[in-house]
């Protein structure tokens, strides 16, 4: 039983909250609608201010909803527009905190998985895949997730999956080759094996042949063999990203090294890739990846500093880490950045 006066207070709080969220949605929507390459700097600045003024959860939910509505349409989205939207997420991911990119990535991957299972018509799947590809291009997510998606598509290997594999390889193929050539080689071998066994299944053989040719061109690092491949727009926006990201850690250390399986089962096993994400469900499933992630990076400092830490009785991992950060930082800003991580 809730007494009437408390009930009244709760109702007014709910109305207030709804009004605030409505106002926030309008503001974010206005910024996203005006988003373009020339004004990306001012819009990302205004978004950061909104993040500082509002709750992170509300901002993450609002931004993800608006971006999903803008980018996941039944018709194919222009590549440039897609890149600009993802670049904004990437800048916020590096400047505000990794939970921004993690929240958006999880929503995109879950929606992609749902649409893949439901055989949806239109270009929604391609649009979602383009979002994931550009999140990788702009260093929000590690290549591990991209390889997981490719393996999943290769294992199913229907006409629709072949289209998606081609689309993904065209967007991120050469970056994958740079990051993990061996994994790409294994994937190509697996695709060739699948293609040879499934040859009778397809009426139209040209798509399969075209996909295999694209994969061979990737393996041989031959950009000319891939029609419509143009790395220039991504490179230009990466340059812009480097200019707009404040911290020195705009590269590999803020990439989310998370697998497809972890993202899809986040509600059951928690989100170990977000620092400070508490888990109140069933006991965590022991995951070697998560344990590796949680170990503090103490091994990067010299043995001299470690010996000093031992002498001064820094007897836990966290104490040693803080001590090493303070002793090896260049200045107070560098120490602050490292301590936050």
Short mmCIF file of C-alpha atoms in Angstrom, two decimals:
data_model
loop_
_atom_site.label_atom_id
_atom_site.label_comp_id
_atom_site.label_asym_id
_atom_site.label_seq_id
_atom_site.Cartn_x
_atom_site.Cartn_y
_atom_site.Cartn_z
CA UNK A 1 0.00 0.00 0.00
CA UNK A 2 1.31 3.45 -0.99
CA UNK A 3 -0.23 6.35 0.98
CA UNK A 4 -1.94 9.02 -1.18
CA UNK A 5 0.50 11.85 -0.42
CA UNK A 6 3.52 9.65 -1.40
CA UNK A 7 1.63 8.47 -4.48
CA UNK A 8 1.15 12.13 -5.49
CA UNK A 9 4.87 12.86 -5.05
CA UNK A 10 5.79 9.81 -7.17
CA UNK A 11 3.41 10.87 -9.94
CA UNK A 12 4.83 14.40 -10.06
CA UNK A 13 8.40 12.98 -10.11
CA UNK A 14 7.47 10.67 -13.01
CA UNK A 15 5.88 13.55 -14.92
CA UNK A 16 8.93 15.72 -14.29
CA UNK A 17 11.25 12.95 -15.48
CA UNK A 18 9.19 12.40 -18.61
CA UNK A 19 9.23 16.12 -19.35
CA UNK A 20 13.02 16.28 -18.86
CA UNK A 21 13.59 13.28 -21.13
CA UNK A 22 11.32 14.81 -23.78
CA UNK A 23 13.31 18.06 -23.65
CA UNK A 24 16.61 16.16 -23.81
CA UNK A 25 15.41 14.13 -26.79
CA UNK A 26 14.48 17.33 -28.65
CA UNK A 27 17.91 18.84 -28.01
CA UNK A 28 19.84 15.73 -29.09
CA UNK A 29 17.58 15.31 -32.12
CA UNK A 30 18.24 18.91 -33.16
CA UNK A 31 22.01 18.37 -32.94
CA UNK A 32 21.92 15.05 -34.85
CA UNK A 33 19.76 16.57 -37.61
CA UNK A 34 22.34 19.32 -38.16
CA UNK A 35 25.29 16.90 -38.07
CA UNK A 36 27.75 17.21 -40.97
CA UNK A 37 31.53 17.08 -41.42
CA UNK A 38 32.19 20.86 -41.16
CA UNK A 39 30.21 21.36 -37.92
CA UNK A 40 31.18 18.06 -36.26
CA UNK A 41 33.53 19.86 -33.90
CA UNK A 42 30.85 22.19 -32.45
CA UNK A 43 28.18 19.47 -32.30
CA UNK A 44 30.46 17.00 -30.51
CA UNK A 45 31.34 19.80 -28.06
CA UNK A 46 27.65 20.50 -27.38
CA UNK A 47 26.98 16.76 -26.94
CA UNK A 48 29.81 16.55 -24.39
CA UNK A 49 28.23 19.44 -22.48
CA UNK A 50 24.90 17.60 -22.49
CA UNK A 51 26.68 14.51 -21.13
CA UNK A 52 28.11 16.62 -18.31
CA UNK A 53 24.72 18.19 -17.50
CA UNK A 54 22.54 15.05 -17.64
CA UNK A 55 22.66 11.48 -16.38
CA UNK A 56 24.84 9.20 -18.51
CA UNK A 57 22.11 6.56 -18.74
CA UNK A 58 19.52 9.05 -20.05
CA UNK A 59 22.01 10.45 -22.56
CA UNK A 60 23.13 6.99 -23.76
CA UNK A 61 19.52 5.81 -24.19
CA UNK A 62 18.45 9.00 -25.98
CA UNK A 63 21.48 9.12 -28.30
CA UNK A 64 21.21 5.41 -29.18
CA UNK A 65 17.46 5.68 -29.94
CA UNK A 66 17.89 8.74 -32.15
CA UNK A 67 20.88 7.32 -34.05
CA UNK A 68 19.13 3.97 -34.59
CA UNK A 69 16.04 5.74 -35.95
CA UNK A 70 18.20 7.91 -38.21
CA UNK A 71 20.51 5.19 -39.55
CA UNK A 72 18.53 1.94 -39.54
CA UNK A 73 16.07 2.51 -42.39
CA UNK A 74 14.55 0.15 -44.95
CA UNK A 75 16.55 1.84 -47.74
CA UNK A 76 20.35 1.94 -47.93
CA UNK A 77 21.82 4.92 -46.07
CA UNK A 78 24.43 7.07 -47.87
CA UNK A 79 27.88 5.91 -46.71
CA UNK A 80 29.10 9.41 -45.89
CA UNK A 81 26.11 10.18 -43.64
CA UNK A 82 26.61 6.87 -41.83
CA UNK A 83 30.30 7.62 -41.27
CA UNK A 84 29.56 11.06 -39.80
CA UNK A 85 27.04 9.61 -37.33
CA UNK A 86 29.47 6.89 -36.22
CA UNK A 87 32.33 9.40 -36.00
CA UNK A 88 30.28 11.42 -33.50
CA UNK A 89 29.79 8.26 -31.38
CA UNK A 90 33.54 7.56 -31.63
CA UNK A 91 34.51 11.09 -30.46
CA UNK A 92 32.11 10.83 -27.50
CA UNK A 93 33.42 7.31 -26.78
CA UNK A 94 36.97 8.67 -26.46
CA UNK A 95 36.18 11.99 -24.78
CA UNK A 96 33.26 11.17 -22.47
CA UNK A 97 33.78 7.50 -21.62
CA UNK A 98 33.75 4.02 -23.14
CA UNK A 99 30.21 3.32 -21.92
CA UNK A 100 28.92 5.61 -24.74
CA UNK A 101 30.34 3.39 -27.50
CA UNK A 102 29.58 0.20 -25.54
CA UNK A 103 25.88 1.09 -25.13
CA UNK A 104 25.47 1.97 -28.81
CA UNK A 105 27.42 -1.09 -30.00
CA UNK A 106 25.33 -3.46 -27.88
CA UNK A 107 22.06 -2.03 -29.23
CA UNK A 108 23.30 -2.28 -32.86
CA UNK A 109 24.61 -5.85 -32.51
CA UNK A 110 21.44 -7.11 -30.80
CA UNK A 111 19.24 -5.53 -33.49
CA UNK A 112 21.46 -7.00 -36.24
CA UNK A 113 21.22 -10.49 -34.70
CA UNK A 114 17.45 -10.17 -34.40
CA UNK A 115 17.04 -9.08 -38.05
CA UNK A 116 19.39 -11.83 -39.30
CA UNK A 117 17.20 -14.45 -37.62
CA UNK A 118 13.94 -12.96 -38.87
CA UNK A 119 14.91 -12.71 -42.60
CA UNK A 120 13.75 -9.09 -42.74
CA UNK A 121 13.27 -7.44 -46.12
CA UNK A 122 14.93 -4.18 -47.13
CA UNK A 123 18.36 -2.84 -46.31
CA UNK A 124 18.16 -2.69 -42.50
CA UNK A 125 20.73 -5.49 -42.08
CA UNK A 126 23.22 -3.73 -44.38
CA UNK A 127 22.73 -0.44 -42.51
CA UNK A 128 23.38 -2.12 -39.14
CA UNK A 129 26.42 -3.90 -40.54
CA UNK A 130 27.72 -0.57 -41.89
CA UNK A 131 27.37 0.92 -38.38
CA UNK A 132 29.41 -1.98 -36.90
CA UNK A 133 32.02 -1.68 -39.68
CA UNK A 134 32.50 2.05 -39.07
CA UNK A 135 32.63 1.55 -35.29
CA UNK A 136 35.63 -0.65 -36.11
CA UNK A 137 37.05 1.88 -38.59
CA UNK A 138 36.95 4.63 -35.97
CA UNK A 139 38.57 2.50 -33.21
CA UNK A 140 35.55 1.96 -30.99
CA UNK A 141 35.55 -1.83 -31.32
CA UNK A 142 38.31 -4.41 -31.86
CA UNK A 143 38.57 -6.64 -34.96
CA UNK A 144 37.59 -9.64 -32.77
CA UNK A 145 33.89 -8.71 -33.14
CA UNK A 146 34.15 -8.27 -36.93
CA UNK A 147 35.75 -11.73 -37.31
CA UNK A 148 33.01 -13.22 -35.12
CA UNK A 149 30.32 -11.72 -37.38
CA UNK A 150 32.10 -12.90 -40.53
CA UNK A 151 32.46 -16.44 -39.13
CA UNK A 152 28.77 -16.48 -38.28
CA UNK A 153 27.83 -15.33 -41.80
CA UNK A 154 30.18 -17.86 -43.42
CA UNK A 155 28.76 -20.70 -41.30
CA UNK A 156 25.18 -19.93 -42.50
CA UNK A 157 26.22 -19.19 -46.11
CA UNK A 158 22.96 -18.37 -47.90
CA UNK A 159 22.51 -15.78 -50.68
CA UNK A 160 21.69 -13.05 -48.16
CA UNK A 161 24.74 -13.90 -46.02
CA UNK A 162 27.03 -13.74 -49.09
CA UNK A 163 25.74 -10.23 -49.82
CA UNK A 164 26.49 -9.20 -46.21
CA UNK A 165 29.99 -10.77 -46.28
CA UNK A 166 30.80 -8.84 -49.47
CA UNK A 167 29.44 -5.62 -47.98
CA UNK A 168 31.49 -6.00 -44.79
CA UNK A 169 34.73 -6.96 -46.56
CA UNK A 170 34.40 -3.99 -48.90
CA UNK A 171 34.16 -1.66 -45.90
CA UNK A 172 36.79 -3.09 -43.55
CA UNK A 173 38.66 -5.84 -45.43
CA UNK A 174 42.05 -4.14 -45.68
CA UNK A 175 41.95 -2.94 -42.07
CA UNK A 176 41.24 -6.54 -40.99
CA UNK A 177 44.21 -7.71 -43.03
CA UNK A 178 46.41 -5.16 -41.28
CA UNK A 179 45.13 -6.11 -37.79
CA UNK A 180 45.06 -9.90 -38.06
CA UNK A 181 46.19 -11.37 -41.38
CA UNK A 182 46.21 -14.94 -40.06
CA UNK A 183 42.57 -14.84 -38.91
CA UNK A 184 41.57 -13.39 -42.30
CA UNK A 185 43.45 -16.18 -44.10
CA UNK A 186 41.63 -18.82 -42.02
CA UNK A 187 38.30 -17.15 -42.78
CA UNK A 188 39.04 -17.16 -46.54
CA UNK A 189 39.94 -20.87 -46.42
CA UNK A 190 36.69 -21.63 -44.58
CA UNK A 191 34.66 -19.58 -47.12
CA UNK A 192 36.31 -21.42 -50.03
CA UNK A 193 35.46 -24.76 -48.42
CA UNK A 194 31.84 -23.69 -47.89
CA UNK A 195 31.58 -22.42 -51.46
CA UNK A 196 32.83 -25.71 -52.93
CA UNK A 197 30.34 -27.79 -50.91
CA UNK A 198 27.39 -25.43 -51.49
CA UNK A 199 27.88 -24.96 -55.24
CA UNK A 200 24.81 -26.97 -56.25
CA UNK A 201 22.60 -25.09 -53.79
CA UNK A 202 22.77 -21.70 -55.55
CA UNK A 203 21.14 -21.00 -58.90
CA UNK A 204 23.21 -17.85 -59.31
CA UNK A 205 26.87 -18.80 -59.03
CA UNK A 206 28.25 -15.36 -59.94
CA UNK A 207 27.79 -13.87 -56.44
CA UNK A 208 29.74 -16.73 -54.81
CA UNK A 209 32.50 -16.45 -57.40
CA UNK A 210 32.61 -12.68 -56.96
CA UNK A 211 32.87 -13.05 -53.18
CA UNK A 212 35.77 -15.53 -53.51
CA UNK A 213 37.55 -13.19 -55.95
CA UNK A 214 37.13 -10.31 -53.48
CA UNK A 215 38.56 -12.45 -50.69
CA UNK A 216 41.55 -13.47 -52.80
CA UNK A 217 42.15 -9.82 -53.72
CA UNK A 218 42.15 -9.01 -49.99
CA UNK A 219 44.58 -11.81 -49.25
CA UNK A 220 46.91 -10.62 -52.01
CA UNK A 221 46.50 -6.97 -50.90
CA UNK A 222 45.23 -6.00 -54.35
CA UNK A 223 42.94 -2.96 -53.97
CA UNK A 224 42.28 -2.60 -57.70
CA UNK A 225 40.40 -5.91 -57.83
CA UNK A 226 37.68 -4.65 -55.45
CA UNK A 227 35.16 -2.52 -57.38
CA UNK A 228 34.11 0.73 -55.72
CA UNK A 229 36.74 0.48 -52.98
CA UNK A 230 37.78 3.96 -51.86
CA UNK A 231 39.63 4.35 -48.55
CA UNK A 232 39.86 8.15 -48.88
CA UNK A 233 36.61 9.20 -47.05
CA UNK A 234 37.42 7.03 -44.01
CA UNK A 235 41.00 8.34 -43.91
CA UNK A 236 39.82 11.95 -44.06
CA UNK A 237 37.37 11.42 -41.19
CA UNK A 238 40.02 9.57 -39.15
CA UNK A 239 42.21 12.65 -39.48
CA UNK A 240 39.30 14.78 -38.23
CA UNK A 241 38.79 12.31 -35.35
CA UNK A 242 42.44 12.66 -34.28
CA UNK A 243 41.98 16.43 -34.19
CA UNK A 244 38.80 16.28 -32.07
CA UNK A 245 39.79 13.62 -29.53
CA UNK A 246 41.28 15.32 -26.44
CA UNK A 247 43.06 12.43 -24.76
CA UNK A 248 46.26 10.85 -25.94
CA UNK A 249 44.56 7.46 -25.64
CA UNK A 250 42.56 7.72 -28.84
CA UNK A 251 43.94 4.47 -30.21
CA UNK A 252 43.98 0.85 -29.20
CA UNK A 253 43.53 1.10 -25.43
CA UNK A 254 39.96 2.43 -25.66
CA UNK A 255 38.88 -0.19 -28.20
CA UNK A 256 36.24 -2.58 -26.88
CA UNK A 257 37.74 -6.05 -27.17
CA UNK A 258 34.45 -7.88 -26.92
CA UNK A 259 33.14 -10.94 -28.76
CA UNK A 260 29.76 -11.32 -30.47
CA UNK A 261 28.70 -13.98 -27.95
CA UNK A 262 29.50 -11.69 -24.97
CA UNK A 263 27.47 -8.84 -26.47
CA UNK A 264 24.44 -11.02 -27.19
CA UNK A 265 24.46 -12.58 -23.70
CA UNK A 266 25.24 -9.32 -21.84
CA UNK A 267 21.95 -9.46 -19.92
CA UNK A 268 22.79 -12.93 -18.58
CA UNK A 269 26.52 -12.62 -17.86
CA UNK A 270 27.01 -8.90 -17.25
CA UNK A 271 29.08 -6.33 -19.16
CA UNK A 272 32.66 -6.93 -18.09
CA UNK A 273 34.01 -4.63 -20.82
CA UNK A 274 32.54 -1.51 -19.15
CA UNK A 275 34.59 -0.35 -16.18
CA UNK A 276 32.38 0.17 -13.14
CA UNK A 277 29.45 -1.77 -14.58
CA UNK A 278 28.13 -3.58 -11.51
CA UNK A 279 26.50 -7.01 -11.75
CA UNK A 280 23.78 -8.12 -9.37
CA UNK A 281 22.53 -11.25 -11.14
CA UNK A 282 23.56 -14.90 -10.83
CA UNK A 283 27.24 -15.72 -10.20
CA UNK A 284 29.33 -14.60 -13.16
CA UNK A 285 30.29 -17.27 -15.66
CA UNK A 286 34.06 -17.61 -15.53
CA UNK A 287 35.31 -16.04 -18.71
CA UNK A 288 39.01 -16.12 -19.44
CA UNK A 289 38.70 -13.01 -21.62
CA UNK A 290 37.11 -11.02 -18.82
CA UNK A 291 39.80 -12.11 -16.38
CA UNK A 292 42.48 -11.03 -18.80
CA UNK A 293 40.70 -7.69 -19.18
CA UNK A 294 40.52 -7.09 -15.43
CA UNK A 295 44.22 -7.69 -14.76
CA UNK A 296 45.89 -4.36 -14.22
CA UNK A 297 48.57 -3.31 -16.68
CA UNK A 298 51.53 -3.38 -14.35
CA UNK A 299 53.83 -5.37 -16.63
CA UNK A 300 54.56 -2.36 -18.85
CA UNK A 301 56.74 -0.52 -16.30
CA UNK A 302 60.43 -1.17 -15.66
CA UNK A 303 61.65 -3.68 -13.09
CA UNK A 304 63.35 -0.81 -11.22
CA UNK A 305 59.97 0.82 -10.48
CA UNK A 306 58.50 -2.56 -9.52
CA UNK A 307 61.38 -3.15 -7.08
CA UNK A 308 60.74 0.31 -5.57
CA UNK A 309 57.05 -0.53 -5.21
CA UNK A 310 57.97 -3.77 -3.43
CA UNK A 311 60.31 -1.94 -1.03
CA UNK A 312 57.59 0.56 -0.20
CA UNK A 313 55.20 -2.33 0.51
CA UNK A 314 52.76 -1.72 -2.33
CA UNK A 315 51.37 -5.19 -1.78
CA UNK A 316 48.21 -5.26 -3.94
CA UNK A 317 47.80 -4.92 -7.71
CA UNK A 318 45.84 -1.69 -7.43
CA UNK A 319 48.41 -0.06 -5.11
CA UNK A 320 51.26 -1.06 -7.40
CA UNK A 321 49.35 0.30 -10.40
CA UNK A 322 48.69 3.67 -8.78
CA UNK A 323 52.29 3.90 -7.57
CA UNK A 324 53.66 3.06 -11.05
CA UNK A 325 51.32 5.59 -12.69
CA UNK A 326 52.45 8.38 -10.34
CA UNK A 327 56.13 7.52 -10.78
CA UNK A 328 56.10 7.19 -14.57
CA UNK A 329 53.72 10.00 -15.62
CA UNK A 330 55.08 12.90 -17.65
CA UNK A 331 52.92 15.56 -15.94
CA UNK A 332 49.76 15.93 -13.85
CA UNK A 333 47.45 15.61 -16.89
CA UNK A 334 49.13 12.40 -18.01
CA UNK A 335 48.85 11.02 -14.43
CA UNK A 336 45.16 11.98 -14.32
CA UNK A 337 44.41 10.22 -17.66
CA UNK A 338 46.26 7.06 -16.59
CA UNK A 339 44.61 6.97 -13.16
CA UNK A 340 41.17 7.25 -14.75
CA UNK A 341 41.94 4.22 -16.89
#
